[in-house]
Every structure is written in structure tokens, then in C-alpha cells.
PDB file of C-alpha atoms in Angstrom:
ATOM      1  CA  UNK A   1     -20.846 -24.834 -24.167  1.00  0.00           C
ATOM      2  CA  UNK A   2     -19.404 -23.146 -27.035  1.00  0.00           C
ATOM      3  CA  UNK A   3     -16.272 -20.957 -26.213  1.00  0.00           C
ATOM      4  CA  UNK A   4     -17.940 -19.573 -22.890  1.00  0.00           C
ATOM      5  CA  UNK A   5     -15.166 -21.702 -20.750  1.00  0.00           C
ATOM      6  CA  UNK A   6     -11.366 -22.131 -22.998  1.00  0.00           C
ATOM      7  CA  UNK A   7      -8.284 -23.080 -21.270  1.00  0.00           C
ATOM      8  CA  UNK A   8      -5.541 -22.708 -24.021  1.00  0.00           C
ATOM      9  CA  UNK A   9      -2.121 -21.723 -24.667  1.00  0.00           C
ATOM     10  CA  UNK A  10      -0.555 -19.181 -27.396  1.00  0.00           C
ATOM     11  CA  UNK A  11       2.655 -20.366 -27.557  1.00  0.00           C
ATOM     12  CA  UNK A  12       4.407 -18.048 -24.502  1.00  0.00           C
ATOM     13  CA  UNK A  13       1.257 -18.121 -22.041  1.00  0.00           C
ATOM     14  CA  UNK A  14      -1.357 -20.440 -20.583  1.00  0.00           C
ATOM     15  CA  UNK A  15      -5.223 -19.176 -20.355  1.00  0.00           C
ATOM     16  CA  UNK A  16      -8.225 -20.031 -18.439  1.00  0.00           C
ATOM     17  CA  UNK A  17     -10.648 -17.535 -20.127  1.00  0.00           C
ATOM     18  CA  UNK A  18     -14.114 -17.297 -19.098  1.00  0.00           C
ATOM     19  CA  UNK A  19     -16.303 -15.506 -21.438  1.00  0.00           C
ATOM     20  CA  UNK A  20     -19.984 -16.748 -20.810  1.00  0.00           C
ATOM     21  CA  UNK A  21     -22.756 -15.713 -18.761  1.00  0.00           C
ATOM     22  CA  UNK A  22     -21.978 -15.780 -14.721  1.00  0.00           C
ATOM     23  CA  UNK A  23     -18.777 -16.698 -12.461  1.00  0.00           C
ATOM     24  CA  UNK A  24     -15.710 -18.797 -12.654  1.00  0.00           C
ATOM     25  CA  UNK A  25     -16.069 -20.618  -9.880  1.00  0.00           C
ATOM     26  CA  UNK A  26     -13.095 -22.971  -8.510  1.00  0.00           C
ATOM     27  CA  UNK A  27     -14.297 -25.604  -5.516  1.00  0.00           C
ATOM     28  CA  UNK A  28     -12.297 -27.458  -2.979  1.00  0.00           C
ATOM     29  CA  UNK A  29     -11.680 -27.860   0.614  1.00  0.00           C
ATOM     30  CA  UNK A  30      -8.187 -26.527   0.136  1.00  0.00           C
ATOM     31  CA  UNK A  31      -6.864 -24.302  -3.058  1.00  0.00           C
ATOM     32  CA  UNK A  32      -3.389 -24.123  -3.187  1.00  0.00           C
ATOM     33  CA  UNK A  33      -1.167 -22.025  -5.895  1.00  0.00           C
ATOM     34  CA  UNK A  34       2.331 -23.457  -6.065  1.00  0.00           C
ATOM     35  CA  UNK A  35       5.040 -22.337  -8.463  1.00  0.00           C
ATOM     36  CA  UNK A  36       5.893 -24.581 -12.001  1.00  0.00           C
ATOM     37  CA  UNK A  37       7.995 -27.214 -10.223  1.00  0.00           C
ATOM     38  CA  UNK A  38       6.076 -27.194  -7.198  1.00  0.00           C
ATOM     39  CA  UNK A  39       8.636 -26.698  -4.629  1.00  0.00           C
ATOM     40  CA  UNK A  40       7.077 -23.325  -3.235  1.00  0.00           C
ATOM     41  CA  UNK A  41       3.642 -22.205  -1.991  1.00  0.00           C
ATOM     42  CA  UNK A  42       2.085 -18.929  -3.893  1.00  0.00           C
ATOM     43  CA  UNK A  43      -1.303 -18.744  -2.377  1.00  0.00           C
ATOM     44  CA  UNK A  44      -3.420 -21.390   0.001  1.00  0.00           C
ATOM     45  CA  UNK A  45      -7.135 -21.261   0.518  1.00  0.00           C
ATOM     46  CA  UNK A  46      -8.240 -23.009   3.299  1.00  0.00           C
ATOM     47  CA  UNK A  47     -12.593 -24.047   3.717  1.00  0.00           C
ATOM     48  CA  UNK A  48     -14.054 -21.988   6.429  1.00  0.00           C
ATOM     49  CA  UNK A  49     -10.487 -21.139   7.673  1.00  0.00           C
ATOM     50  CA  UNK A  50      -7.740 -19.066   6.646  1.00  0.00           C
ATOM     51  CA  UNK A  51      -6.131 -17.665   3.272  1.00  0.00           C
ATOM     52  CA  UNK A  52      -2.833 -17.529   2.578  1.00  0.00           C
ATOM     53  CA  UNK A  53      -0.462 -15.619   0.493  1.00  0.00           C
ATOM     54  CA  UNK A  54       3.297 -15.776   0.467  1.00  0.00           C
ATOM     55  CA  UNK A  55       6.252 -13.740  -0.948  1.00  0.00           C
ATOM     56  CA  UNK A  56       9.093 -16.506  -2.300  1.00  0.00           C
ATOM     57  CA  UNK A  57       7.547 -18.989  -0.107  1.00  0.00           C
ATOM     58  CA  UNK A  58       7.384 -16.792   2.989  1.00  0.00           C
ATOM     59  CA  UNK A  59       3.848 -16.316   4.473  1.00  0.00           C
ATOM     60  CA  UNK A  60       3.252 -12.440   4.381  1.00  0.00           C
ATOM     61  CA  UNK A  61      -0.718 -11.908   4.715  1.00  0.00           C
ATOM     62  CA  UNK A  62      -3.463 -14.456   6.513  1.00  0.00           C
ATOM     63  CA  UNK A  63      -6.612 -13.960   7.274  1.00  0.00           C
ATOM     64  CA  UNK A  64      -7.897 -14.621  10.678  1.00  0.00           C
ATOM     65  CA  UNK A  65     -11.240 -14.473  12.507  1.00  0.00           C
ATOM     66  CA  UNK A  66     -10.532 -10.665  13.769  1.00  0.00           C
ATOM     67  CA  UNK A  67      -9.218  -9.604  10.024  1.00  0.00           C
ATOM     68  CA  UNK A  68      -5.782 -10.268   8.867  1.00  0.00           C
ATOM     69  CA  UNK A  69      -2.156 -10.677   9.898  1.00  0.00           C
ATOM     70  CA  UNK A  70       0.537  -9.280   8.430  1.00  0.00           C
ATOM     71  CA  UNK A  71       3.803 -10.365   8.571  1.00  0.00           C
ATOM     72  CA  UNK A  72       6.750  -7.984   7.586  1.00  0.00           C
ATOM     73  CA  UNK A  73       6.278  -4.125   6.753  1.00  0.00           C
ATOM     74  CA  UNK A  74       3.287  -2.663   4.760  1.00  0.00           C
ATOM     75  CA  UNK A  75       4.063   0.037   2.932  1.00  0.00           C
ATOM     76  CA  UNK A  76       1.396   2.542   1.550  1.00  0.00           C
ATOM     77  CA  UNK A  77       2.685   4.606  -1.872  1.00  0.00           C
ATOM     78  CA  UNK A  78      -0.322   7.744  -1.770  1.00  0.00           C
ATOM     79  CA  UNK A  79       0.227   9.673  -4.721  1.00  0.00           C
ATOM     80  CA  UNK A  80      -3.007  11.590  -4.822  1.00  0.00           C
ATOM     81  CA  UNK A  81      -4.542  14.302  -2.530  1.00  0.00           C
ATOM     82  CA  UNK A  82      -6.799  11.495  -0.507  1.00  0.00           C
ATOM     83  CA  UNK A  83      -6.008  10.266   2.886  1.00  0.00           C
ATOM     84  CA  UNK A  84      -3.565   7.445   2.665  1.00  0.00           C
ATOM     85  CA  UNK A  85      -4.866   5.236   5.954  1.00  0.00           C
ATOM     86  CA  UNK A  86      -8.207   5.052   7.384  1.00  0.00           C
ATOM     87  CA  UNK A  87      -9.268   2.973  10.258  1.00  0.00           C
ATOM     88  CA  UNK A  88     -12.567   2.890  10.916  1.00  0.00           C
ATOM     89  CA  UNK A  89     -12.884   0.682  14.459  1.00  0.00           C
ATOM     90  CA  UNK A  90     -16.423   0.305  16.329  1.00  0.00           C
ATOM     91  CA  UNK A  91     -14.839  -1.349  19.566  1.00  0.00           C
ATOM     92  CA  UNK A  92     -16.006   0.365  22.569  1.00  0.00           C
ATOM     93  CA  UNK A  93     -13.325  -0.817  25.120  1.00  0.00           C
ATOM     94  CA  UNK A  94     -10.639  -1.772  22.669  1.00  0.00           C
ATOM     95  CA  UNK A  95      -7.637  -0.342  21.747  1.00  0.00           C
ATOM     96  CA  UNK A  96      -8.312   0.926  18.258  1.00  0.00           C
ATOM     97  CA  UNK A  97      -4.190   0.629  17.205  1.00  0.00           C
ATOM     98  CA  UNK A  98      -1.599  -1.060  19.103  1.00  0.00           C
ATOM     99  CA  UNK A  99       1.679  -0.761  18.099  1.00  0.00           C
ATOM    100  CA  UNK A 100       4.233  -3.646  20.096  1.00  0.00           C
ATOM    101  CA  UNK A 101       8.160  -2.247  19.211  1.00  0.00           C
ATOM    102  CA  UNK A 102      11.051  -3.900  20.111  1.00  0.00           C
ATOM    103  CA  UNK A 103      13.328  -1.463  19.155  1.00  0.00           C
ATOM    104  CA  UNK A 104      15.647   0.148  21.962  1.00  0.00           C
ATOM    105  CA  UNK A 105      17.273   3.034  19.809  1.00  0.00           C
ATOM    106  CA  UNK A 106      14.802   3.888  16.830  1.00  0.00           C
ATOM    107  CA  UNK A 107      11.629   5.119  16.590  1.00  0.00           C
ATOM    108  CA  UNK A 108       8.320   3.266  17.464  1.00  0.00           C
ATOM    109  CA  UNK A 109       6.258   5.567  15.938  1.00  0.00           C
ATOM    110  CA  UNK A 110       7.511   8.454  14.049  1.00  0.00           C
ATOM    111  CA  UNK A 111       5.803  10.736  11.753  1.00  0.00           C
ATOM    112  CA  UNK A 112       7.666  13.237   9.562  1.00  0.00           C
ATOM    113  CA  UNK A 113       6.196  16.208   7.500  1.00  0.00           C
ATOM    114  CA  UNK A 114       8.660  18.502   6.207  1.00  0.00           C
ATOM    115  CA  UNK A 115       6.629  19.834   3.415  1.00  0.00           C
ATOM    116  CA  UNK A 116       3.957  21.433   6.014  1.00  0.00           C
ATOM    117  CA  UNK A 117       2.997  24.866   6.013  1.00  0.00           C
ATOM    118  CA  UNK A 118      -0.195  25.721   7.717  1.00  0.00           C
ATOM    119  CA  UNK A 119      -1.075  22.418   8.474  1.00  0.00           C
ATOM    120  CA  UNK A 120      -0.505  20.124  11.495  1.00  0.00           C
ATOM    121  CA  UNK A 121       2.032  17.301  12.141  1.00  0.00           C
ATOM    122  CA  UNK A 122      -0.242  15.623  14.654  1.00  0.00           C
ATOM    123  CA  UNK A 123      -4.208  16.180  15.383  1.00  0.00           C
ATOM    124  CA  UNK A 124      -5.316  14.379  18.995  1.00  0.00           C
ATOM    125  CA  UNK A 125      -9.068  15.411  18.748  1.00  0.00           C
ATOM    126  CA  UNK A 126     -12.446  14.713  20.519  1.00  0.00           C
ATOM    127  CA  UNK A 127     -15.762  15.830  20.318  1.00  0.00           C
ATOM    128  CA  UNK A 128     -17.441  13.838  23.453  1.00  0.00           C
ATOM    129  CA  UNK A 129     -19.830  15.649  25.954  1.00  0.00           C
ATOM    130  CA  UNK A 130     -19.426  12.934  28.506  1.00  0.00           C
ATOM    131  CA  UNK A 131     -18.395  14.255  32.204  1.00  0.00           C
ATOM    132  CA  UNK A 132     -16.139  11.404  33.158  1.00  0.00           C
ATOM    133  CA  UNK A 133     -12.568  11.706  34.123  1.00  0.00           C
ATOM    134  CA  UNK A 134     -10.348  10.703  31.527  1.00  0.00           C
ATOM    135  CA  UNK A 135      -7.051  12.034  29.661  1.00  0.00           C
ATOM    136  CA  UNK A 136      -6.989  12.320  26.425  1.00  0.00           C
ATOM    137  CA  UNK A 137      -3.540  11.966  26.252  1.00  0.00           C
ATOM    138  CA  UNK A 138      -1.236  10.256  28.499  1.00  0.00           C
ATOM    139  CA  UNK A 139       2.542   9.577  28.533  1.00  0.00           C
ATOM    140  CA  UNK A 140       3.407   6.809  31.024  1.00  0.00           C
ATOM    141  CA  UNK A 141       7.211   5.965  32.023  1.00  0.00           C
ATOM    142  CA  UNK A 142       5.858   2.691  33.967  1.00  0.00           C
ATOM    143  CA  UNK A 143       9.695   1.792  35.193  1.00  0.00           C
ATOM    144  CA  UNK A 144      10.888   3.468  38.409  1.00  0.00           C
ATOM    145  CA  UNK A 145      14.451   2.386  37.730  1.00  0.00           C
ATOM    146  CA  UNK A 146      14.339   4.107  34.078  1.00  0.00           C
ATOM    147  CA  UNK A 147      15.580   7.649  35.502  1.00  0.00           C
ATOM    148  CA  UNK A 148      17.041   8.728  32.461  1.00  0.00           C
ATOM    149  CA  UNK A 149      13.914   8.661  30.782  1.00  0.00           C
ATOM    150  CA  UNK A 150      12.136  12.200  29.610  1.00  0.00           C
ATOM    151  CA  UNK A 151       8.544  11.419  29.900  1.00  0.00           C
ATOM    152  CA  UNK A 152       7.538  14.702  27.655  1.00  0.00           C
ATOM    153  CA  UNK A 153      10.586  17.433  25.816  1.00  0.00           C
ATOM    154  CA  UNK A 154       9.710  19.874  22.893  1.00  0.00           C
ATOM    155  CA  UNK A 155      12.758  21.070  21.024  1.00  0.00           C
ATOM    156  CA  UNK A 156      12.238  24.018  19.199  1.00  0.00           C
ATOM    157  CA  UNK A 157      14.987  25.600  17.383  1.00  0.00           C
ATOM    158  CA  UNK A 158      12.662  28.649  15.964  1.00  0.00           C
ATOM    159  CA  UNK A 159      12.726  31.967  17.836  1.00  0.00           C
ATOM    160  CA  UNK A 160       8.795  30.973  18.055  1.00  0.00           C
ATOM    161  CA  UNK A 161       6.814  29.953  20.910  1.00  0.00           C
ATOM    162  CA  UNK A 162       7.776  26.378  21.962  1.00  0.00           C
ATOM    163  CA  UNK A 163       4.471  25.179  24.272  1.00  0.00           C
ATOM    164  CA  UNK A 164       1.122  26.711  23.601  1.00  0.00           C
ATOM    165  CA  UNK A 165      -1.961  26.849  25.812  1.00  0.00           C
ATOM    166  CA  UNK A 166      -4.957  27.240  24.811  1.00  0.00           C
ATOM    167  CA  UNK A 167      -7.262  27.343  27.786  1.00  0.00           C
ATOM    168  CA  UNK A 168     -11.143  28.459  26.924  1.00  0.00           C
ATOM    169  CA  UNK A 169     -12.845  26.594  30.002  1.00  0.00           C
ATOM    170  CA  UNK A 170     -12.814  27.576  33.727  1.00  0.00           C
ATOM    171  CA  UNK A 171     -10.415  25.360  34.964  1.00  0.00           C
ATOM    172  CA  UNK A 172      -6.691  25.040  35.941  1.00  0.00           C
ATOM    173  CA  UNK A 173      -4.880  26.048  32.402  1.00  0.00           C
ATOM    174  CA  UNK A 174      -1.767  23.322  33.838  1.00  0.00           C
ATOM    175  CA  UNK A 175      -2.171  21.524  37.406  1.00  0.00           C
ATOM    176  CA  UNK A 176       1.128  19.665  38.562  1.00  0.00           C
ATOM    177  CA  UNK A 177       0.643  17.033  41.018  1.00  0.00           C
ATOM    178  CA  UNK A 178       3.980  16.524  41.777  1.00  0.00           C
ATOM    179  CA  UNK A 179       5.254  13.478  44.475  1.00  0.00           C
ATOM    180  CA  UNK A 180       8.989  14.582  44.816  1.00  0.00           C
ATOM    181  CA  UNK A 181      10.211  15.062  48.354  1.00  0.00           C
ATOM    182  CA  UNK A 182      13.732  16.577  47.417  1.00  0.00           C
ATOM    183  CA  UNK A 183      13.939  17.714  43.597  1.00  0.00           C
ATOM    184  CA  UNK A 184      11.871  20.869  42.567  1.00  0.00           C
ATOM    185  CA  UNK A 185       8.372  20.142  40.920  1.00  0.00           C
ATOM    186  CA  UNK A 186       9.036  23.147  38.524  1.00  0.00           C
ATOM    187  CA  UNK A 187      12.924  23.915  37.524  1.00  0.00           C
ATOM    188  CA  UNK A 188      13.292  27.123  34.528  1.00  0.00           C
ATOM    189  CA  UNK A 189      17.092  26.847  34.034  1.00  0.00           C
ATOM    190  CA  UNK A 190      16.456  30.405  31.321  1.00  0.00           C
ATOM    191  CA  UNK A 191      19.798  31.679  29.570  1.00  0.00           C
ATOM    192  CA  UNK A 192      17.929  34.600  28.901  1.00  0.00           C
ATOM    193  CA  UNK A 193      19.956  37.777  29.237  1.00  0.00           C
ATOM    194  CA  UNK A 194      17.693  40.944  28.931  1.00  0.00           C
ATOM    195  CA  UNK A 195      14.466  39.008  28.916  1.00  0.00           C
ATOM    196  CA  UNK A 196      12.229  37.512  31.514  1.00  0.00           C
ATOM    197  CA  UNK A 197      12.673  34.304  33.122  1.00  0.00           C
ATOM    198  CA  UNK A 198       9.872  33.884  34.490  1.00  0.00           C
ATOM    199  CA  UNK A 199       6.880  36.465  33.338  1.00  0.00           C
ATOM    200  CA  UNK A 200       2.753  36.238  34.748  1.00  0.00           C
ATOM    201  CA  UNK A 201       0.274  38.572  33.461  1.00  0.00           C
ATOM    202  CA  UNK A 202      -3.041  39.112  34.368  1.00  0.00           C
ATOM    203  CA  UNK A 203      -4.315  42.419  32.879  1.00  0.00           C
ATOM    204  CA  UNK A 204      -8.151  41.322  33.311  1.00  0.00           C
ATOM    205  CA  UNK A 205      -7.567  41.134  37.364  1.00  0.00           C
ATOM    206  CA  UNK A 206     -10.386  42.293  39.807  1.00  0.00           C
ATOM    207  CA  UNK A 207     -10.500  40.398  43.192  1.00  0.00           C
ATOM    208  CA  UNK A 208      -8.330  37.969  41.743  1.00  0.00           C
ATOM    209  CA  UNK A 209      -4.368  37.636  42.301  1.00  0.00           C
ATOM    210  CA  UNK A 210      -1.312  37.300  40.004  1.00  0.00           C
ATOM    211  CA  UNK A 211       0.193  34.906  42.122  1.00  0.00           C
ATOM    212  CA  UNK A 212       0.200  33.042  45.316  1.00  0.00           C
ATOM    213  CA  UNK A 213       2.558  31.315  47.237  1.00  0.00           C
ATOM    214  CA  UNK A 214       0.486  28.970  49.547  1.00  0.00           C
ATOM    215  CA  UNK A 215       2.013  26.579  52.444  1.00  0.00           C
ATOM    216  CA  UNK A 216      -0.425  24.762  55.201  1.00  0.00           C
ATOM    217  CA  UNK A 217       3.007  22.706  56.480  1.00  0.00           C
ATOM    218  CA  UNK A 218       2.612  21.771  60.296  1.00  0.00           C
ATOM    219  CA  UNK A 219       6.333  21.207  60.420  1.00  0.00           C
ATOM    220  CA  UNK A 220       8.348  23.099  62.697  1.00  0.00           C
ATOM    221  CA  UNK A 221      11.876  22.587  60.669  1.00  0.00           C
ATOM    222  CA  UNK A 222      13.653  25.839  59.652  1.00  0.00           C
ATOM    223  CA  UNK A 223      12.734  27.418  56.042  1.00  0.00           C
ATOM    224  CA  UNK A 224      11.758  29.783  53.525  1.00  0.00           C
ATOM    225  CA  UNK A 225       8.624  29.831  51.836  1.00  0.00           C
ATOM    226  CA  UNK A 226      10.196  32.378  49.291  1.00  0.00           C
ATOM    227  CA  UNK A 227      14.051  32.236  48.469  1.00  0.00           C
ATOM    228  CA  UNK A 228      15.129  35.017  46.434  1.00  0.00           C
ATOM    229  CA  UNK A 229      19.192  34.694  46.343  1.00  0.00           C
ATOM    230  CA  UNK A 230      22.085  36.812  43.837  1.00  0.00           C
ATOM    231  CA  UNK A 231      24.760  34.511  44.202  1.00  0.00           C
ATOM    232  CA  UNK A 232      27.105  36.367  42.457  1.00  0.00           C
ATOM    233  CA  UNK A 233      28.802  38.562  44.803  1.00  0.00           C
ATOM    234  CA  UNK A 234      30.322  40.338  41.509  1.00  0.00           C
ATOM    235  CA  UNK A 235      26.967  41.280  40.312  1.00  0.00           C
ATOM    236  CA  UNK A 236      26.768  44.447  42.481  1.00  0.00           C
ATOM    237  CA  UNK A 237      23.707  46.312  39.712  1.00  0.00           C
ATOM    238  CA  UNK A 238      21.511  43.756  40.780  1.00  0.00           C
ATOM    239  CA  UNK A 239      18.722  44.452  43.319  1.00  0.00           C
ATOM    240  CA  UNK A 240      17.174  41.400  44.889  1.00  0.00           C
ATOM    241  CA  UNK A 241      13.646  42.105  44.934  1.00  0.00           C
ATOM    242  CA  UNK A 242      11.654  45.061  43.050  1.00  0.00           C
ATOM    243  CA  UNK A 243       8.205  45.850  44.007  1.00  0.00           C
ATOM    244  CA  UNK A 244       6.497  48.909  41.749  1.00  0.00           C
ATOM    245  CA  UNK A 245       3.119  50.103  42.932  1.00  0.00           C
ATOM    246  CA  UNK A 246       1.935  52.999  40.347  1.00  0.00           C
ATOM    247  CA  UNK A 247      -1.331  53.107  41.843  1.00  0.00           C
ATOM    248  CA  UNK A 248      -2.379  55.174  45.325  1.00  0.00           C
ATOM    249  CA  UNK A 249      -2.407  52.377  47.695  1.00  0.00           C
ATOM    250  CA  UNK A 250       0.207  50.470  50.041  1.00  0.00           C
TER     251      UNK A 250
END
């Protein structure tokens, strides 16, 4: 009635203006937006199904029954202080993100903060009381055969600390399970020249021990439970193995 619904063009564009009182509604068991010659799909709305919406006739974004499906890259321009992505997921036993690569040199996931000064690049954090055994982080190199794979390596070209522990409960601070017959479970190749390869301190020691060396082997093959070797017959200022005892006792 009146001029509440006009459809009307000005000479360059076409309008459907609604001005009256409630919505513009458009019914039909399938909506579909083509472009002017109608040789390409824009947009398709489908009853109690999906909708569609396509890039130059390429489907980009549907929605499904979990939430939507993207195809192609999504790209997220955040130009104010406010977080960029949330995800806010309420499954239980459900991977909350899942990211599939098929890449074999790039990235899968890489995150890059060059600006940072006091903050973090990465934040892994949980606030759950439960008692169950669980890792909160875990790298797993499922393929035997893949033995030039790294499972874990920090590079860090600062004269800073490279791995930091943390460790306020009363437990192991690191605990190597280790299932190597013939390679070392711990190798420090150190090109240290005037420091310490290898330095454990334990100032706050009172029945306690700095360090134990602990075999309960039943085999009666030849060996040394500590190997301390100078293989450098040149290196004639070195002495082997240095005990100090400043206090009165053996």
C-alpha cells in the first residue's frame, strides 16, 4: 500500500526498497541469485537444506548440519586491538580444531609474531583439577620408517636460555622413557669452551643427592656403568675426573 514496497529503477540502478512497517520477506523452496545473463550462480538457498554462495561461479561457503564449509582460504584482516579468532566449542570428546595438510615442504600450521615484546608466541593452557593421566601436549612421529624426522628442536640464536622449566609440583621436572637398545637416550654434543657441559645444582640438599647413577642389570656382559674418557692424547692439562670435598668428611 502506498510506497511501503517500490521496485524501480533511476536510470544506472535497479531497487527493491522496502520502507513500511515489518520484513521483506522472499518465499520459495529454492532462491537462487544468478548473474544478468544467467550463465553463473551468485547465491542458492535451498528449503530446510543448504545455502550457497559462490565466487565467479565457484562454490566457496555452504552451510551444513554441523555449521559451514569452506572451500579455499579464509583470510581474517584484524585491524583493531580485539582478538581476531574465537572458537568457542562445547564438544566433550571432539577435537575442537583439526587441521588435514597435504603439504610435504611448507608449513601446516605456522604462527609468526615478530612485533612481540613481552608477550607470548604460543599459550597451551589448562585450568582442570581432574587426576587422570593425560598430556597436555603431545608430538607423535607415528611412522617408524620416517628416521629423519625431529619429533621436538628449539633453535635459538639469542645468547638466552633456549628450554625453560618451570617445575612447582613434586614430581619428576623431565622423565625420559626411552626404548633404544643401542643409541644414547640423552646425547649433549656442547661446543662450549670454558663453560659447562653438563652443570646440576642442588643448593637446597639435605638427605637428598645431586645425582645418581642407578643399574639393576642381571647381565653378566663386560661394562661400565660410568665412562669418563680424554680422547685426546694431546690434551695433556686435562684431568679425567675432579672430586672437591670442602667440608670435614670423606
Amino acid at each position: 500500500t502506498g510506497a511501503d514496497l517500490s521496485i524501480f529503477h533511476n536510470g544506472s540502478t535497479s531497487f527493491i526498497k522496502d520502507t513500511g512497517t515489518g520484513s521483506l520477506i522472499i518465499s520459495g523452496n529454492q532462491i537462487a541469485f544468478q548473474k544478468a545473463d544467467n550463465t553463473e550462480t551468485v547465491a542458492v538457498f535451498n528449503e530446510d537444506s543448504d545455502c550457497k554462495l559462490y565466487y565467479d561461479d565457484s562454490l566457496k561457503l555452504a552451510t551444513v548440519t554441523a555449521g559451514i564449509d569452506v572451500t579455499g582460504s579464509i583470510v581474517v584482516d584484524q585491524d583493531s586491538n580485539a582478538t581476531s579468532l574465537s572458537l568457542d566449542s562445547e564438544a566433550t570428546s571432539e577435537t575442537a580444531v583439526v587441521i588435514e595438510s597435504a603439504n610435504t615442504t611448507g608449513y601446516a600450521f605456522d604462527i609468526q609474531g615478530s612485533a612481540l615484546t613481552t608477550g607470548r608466541l604460543i599459550r597451551l593452557y589448562s585450568n582442570s583439577s581432574s587426576t587422570a593421566t593425560r598430556s597436555l601436549m603431545e608430538i607423535n612421529n607415528d611412522n617408524a620408517s620416517a628416521t629423519g624426522a625431529t619429533a621436538f628442536k628449539i633453535q635459538q640464536d639469542a645468547a638466552a636460555t633456549a628450554f625453560n622449566l618451570d617445575m612447582n609440583g613434586n614430581g619428576a621436572g623431565i622423565y625420559i622413557t626411552s626404548a633404544a637398545t643401542s643409541s644414547s637416550s640423552i646425547f649433549v654434543d656442547a661446543e662450549n669452551t670454558t663453560g659447562i657441559a653438563l652443570d646440576v645444582q642442588s643448593d637446597a640438599l639435605t638427605t637428598g643427592s645431586a645425582a645418581r647413577l642407578y643399574s639393576n642389570s642381571s647381565s653378566s656382559g663386560t661394562r661400565n656403568l660410568v665412562h669418563l674418557q680424554n680422547d685426546h692424547a694431546s690434551a695433556t692439562g686435562t684431568t679425567a675426573l675432579s672430586i672437591r670435598q670442602d667440608a670435614a668428611n670423606s
